[in-house]
XYZ file of C-alpha atoms in Angstrom:
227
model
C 0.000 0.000 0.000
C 1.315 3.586 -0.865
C 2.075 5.821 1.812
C -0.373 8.271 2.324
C 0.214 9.867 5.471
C 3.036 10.963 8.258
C 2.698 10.420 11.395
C 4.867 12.327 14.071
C 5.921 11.766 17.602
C 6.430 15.506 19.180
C 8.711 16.041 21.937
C 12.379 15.171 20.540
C 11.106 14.246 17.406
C 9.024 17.816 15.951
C 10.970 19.840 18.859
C 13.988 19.321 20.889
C 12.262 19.518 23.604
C 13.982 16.546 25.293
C 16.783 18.720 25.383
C 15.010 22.115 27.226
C 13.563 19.046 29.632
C 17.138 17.895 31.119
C 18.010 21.660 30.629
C 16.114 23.250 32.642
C 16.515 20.134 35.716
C 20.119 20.107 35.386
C 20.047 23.643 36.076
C 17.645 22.938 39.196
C 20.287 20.823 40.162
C 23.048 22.967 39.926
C 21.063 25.122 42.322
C 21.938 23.255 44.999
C 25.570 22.593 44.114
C 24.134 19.257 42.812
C 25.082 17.139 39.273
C 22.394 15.737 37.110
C 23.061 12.603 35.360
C 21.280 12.189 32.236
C 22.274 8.298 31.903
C 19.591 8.047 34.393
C 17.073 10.987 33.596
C 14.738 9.758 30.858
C 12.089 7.080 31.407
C 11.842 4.389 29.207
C 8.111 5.049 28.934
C 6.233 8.259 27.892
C 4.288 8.681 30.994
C 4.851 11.246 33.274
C 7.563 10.995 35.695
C 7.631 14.677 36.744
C 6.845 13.899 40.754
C 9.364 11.348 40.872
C 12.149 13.463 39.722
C 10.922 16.336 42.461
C 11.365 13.330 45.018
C 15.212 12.387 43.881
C 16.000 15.788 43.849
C 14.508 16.506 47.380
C 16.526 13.690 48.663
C 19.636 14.730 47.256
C 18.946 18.129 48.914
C 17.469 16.937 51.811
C 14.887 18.318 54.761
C 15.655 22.121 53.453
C 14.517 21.488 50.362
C 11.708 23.892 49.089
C 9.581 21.853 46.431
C 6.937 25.042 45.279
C 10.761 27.029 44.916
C 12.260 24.521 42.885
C 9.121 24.368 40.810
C 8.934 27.854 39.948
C 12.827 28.150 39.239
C 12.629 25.366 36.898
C 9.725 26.134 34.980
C 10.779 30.162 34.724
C 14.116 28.994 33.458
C 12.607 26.548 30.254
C 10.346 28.593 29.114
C 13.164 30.900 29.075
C 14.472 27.855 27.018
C 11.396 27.432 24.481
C 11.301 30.538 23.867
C 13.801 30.556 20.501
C 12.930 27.142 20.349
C 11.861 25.940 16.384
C 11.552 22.655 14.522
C 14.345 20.441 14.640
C 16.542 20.085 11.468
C 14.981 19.469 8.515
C 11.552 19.060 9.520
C 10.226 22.715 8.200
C 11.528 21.292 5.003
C 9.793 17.948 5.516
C 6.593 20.080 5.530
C 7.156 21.661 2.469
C 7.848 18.526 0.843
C 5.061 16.652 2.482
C 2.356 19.842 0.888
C 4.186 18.996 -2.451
C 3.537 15.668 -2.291
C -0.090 15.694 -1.270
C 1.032 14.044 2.115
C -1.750 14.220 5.057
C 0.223 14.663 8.349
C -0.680 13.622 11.919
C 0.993 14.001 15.323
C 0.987 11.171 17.887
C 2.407 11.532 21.360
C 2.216 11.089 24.947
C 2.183 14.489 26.100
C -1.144 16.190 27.063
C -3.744 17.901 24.604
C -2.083 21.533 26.185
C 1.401 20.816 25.775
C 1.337 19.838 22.111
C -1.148 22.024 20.965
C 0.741 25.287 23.082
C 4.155 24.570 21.411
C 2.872 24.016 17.756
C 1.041 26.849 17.883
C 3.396 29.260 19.316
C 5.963 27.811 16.271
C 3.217 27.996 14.045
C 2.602 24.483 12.643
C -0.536 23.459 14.336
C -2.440 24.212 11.017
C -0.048 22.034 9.021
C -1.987 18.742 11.072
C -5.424 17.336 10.113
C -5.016 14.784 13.620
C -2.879 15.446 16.812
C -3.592 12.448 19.165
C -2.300 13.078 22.564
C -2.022 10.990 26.217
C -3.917 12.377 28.150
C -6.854 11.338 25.624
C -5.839 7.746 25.738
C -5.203 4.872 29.231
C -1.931 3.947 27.996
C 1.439 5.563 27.083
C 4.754 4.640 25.251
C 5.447 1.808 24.569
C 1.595 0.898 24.634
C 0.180 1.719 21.207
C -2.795 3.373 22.393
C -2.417 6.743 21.154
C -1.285 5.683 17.298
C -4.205 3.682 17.410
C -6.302 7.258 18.137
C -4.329 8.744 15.351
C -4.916 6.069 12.901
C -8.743 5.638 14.110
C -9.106 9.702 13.620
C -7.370 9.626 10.166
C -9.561 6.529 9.047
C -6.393 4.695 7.403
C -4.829 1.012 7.791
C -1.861 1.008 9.453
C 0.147 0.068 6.060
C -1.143 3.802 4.451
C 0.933 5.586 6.698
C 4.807 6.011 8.328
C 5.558 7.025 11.834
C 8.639 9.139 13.243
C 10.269 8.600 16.655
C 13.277 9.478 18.700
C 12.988 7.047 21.568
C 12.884 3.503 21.371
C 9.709 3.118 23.532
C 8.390 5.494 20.405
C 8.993 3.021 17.726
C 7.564 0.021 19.873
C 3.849 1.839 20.349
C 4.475 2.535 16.486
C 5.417 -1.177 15.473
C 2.763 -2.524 18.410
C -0.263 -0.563 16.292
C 1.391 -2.085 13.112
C 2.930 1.169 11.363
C 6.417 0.990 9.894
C 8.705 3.570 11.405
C 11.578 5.681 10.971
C 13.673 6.640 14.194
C 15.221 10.143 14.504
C 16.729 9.491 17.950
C 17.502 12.695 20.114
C 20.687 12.946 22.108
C 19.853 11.367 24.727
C 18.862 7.509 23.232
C 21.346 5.292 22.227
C 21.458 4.738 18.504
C 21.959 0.780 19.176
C 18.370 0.498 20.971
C 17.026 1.260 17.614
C 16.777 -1.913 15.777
C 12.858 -2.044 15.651
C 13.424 0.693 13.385
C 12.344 0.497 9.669
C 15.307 3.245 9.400
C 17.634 5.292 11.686
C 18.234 8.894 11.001
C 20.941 10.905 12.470
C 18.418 14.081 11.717
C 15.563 15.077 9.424
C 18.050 16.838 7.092
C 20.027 14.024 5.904
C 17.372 12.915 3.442
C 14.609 13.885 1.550
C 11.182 12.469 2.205
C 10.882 11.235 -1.409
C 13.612 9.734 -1.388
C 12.748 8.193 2.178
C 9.578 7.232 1.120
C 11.439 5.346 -1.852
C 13.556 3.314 0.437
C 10.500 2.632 2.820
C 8.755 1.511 -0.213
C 11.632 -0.640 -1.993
C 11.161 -4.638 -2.086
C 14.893 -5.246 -0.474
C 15.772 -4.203 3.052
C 15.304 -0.435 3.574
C 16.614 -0.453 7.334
C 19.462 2.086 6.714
C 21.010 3.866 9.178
C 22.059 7.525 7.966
């Protein structure tokens, strides 16, 4: 079946905002005279895991630790962060392509309804979706399929009609669990070798075009390259 349609994780994958995430904590940290290590900072899941970083950092700091303090440091400083904060590389010209080629695109993620829909607005793609499927509309996150189900469900496509985009590797097992193929962008904080669930492994959006992506995808041999 042709490829009719893209579907799109969001944080790490449309923004870097994996990157403003550790950011702004490691900064929280550093508050405190404290070191952040970011082998152990991302979940293997997309749920939310906010409270449980508050609790490791109040037990590194200890009883004087002021949590509603901490909060409002942290948050001040990343939106300092996402404020100059774009697409990632290559995807604005993803878009373009993707109106050339008659594409429909979609976002899928685990974030709430508010987050994705503030941050695509305020870079001004929101319009450029006809489906953004989020977590907190669906019981199950990363690596459950749940929420590409939603997308695919809202689009009113088979699986096989469309492609999905991920930077984590609990991204591309929701996308292969609701039976998409998928190419992995990861972000700089996955290891490229957890990617071989992958269709294809991208060191960034620019490094290819998505015809000639779409080509590989769609070629009879073995398209899993890693770029």
């Amino acid at each position: 079946m042709v490829i009719s349609v893209l579907i799109f994780d969001f944080d790490g994958l449309l923004m870097d905002t994996e990157t403003t995430l550790f950011e702004c904590w490691r900064y929280e940290w550093r508050q405190h005279g404290l070191e952040l290590d970011p082998a152990r900072f991302f979940a293997d899941h997309g749920g939310d895991v906010t409270e449980q970083r508050y609790a490791e950092l109040a037990r590194a700091v200890g009883p004087g630790y002021d949590r509603a303090a901490s909060h409002a440091r942290r948050i001040a400083y990343r939106e300092e962060l996402h404020a100059t904060l774009g697409p990632a590389p290559g995807i604005s010209e993803w878009f373009a392509e993707a109106a050339g080629l008659g594409l429909r695109l979609a976002v899928a993620s685990s974030s709430p309804t508010h987050w994705v829909h503030g941050h695509l607005t305020r870079a001004g793609l929101l319009s450029r979706f006809e489906v953004v499927a989020c977590g907190d509309e669906v019981t199950g996150h990363k690596p459950d399929p749940a929420v590409y189900l939603l997308a695919l469900r809202r689009l009113g496509i088979a699986p096989e009609a469309a492609v999905a985009f991920e930077d984590t590797p609990h991204g591309v097992a929701a996308a292969r669990a609701a039976g998409l193929r998928c190419v992995a962008v990861p972000n700089p904080y996955a290891a490229r070798d957890r990617f071989g669930a992958a269709d294809m492994v991208l060191r960034s959006a620019a490094t290819t075009t998505l015809t000639r992506l779409l080509g590989e995808l769609a070629a009879p041999s073995p398209a899993a390259g890693r770029r």
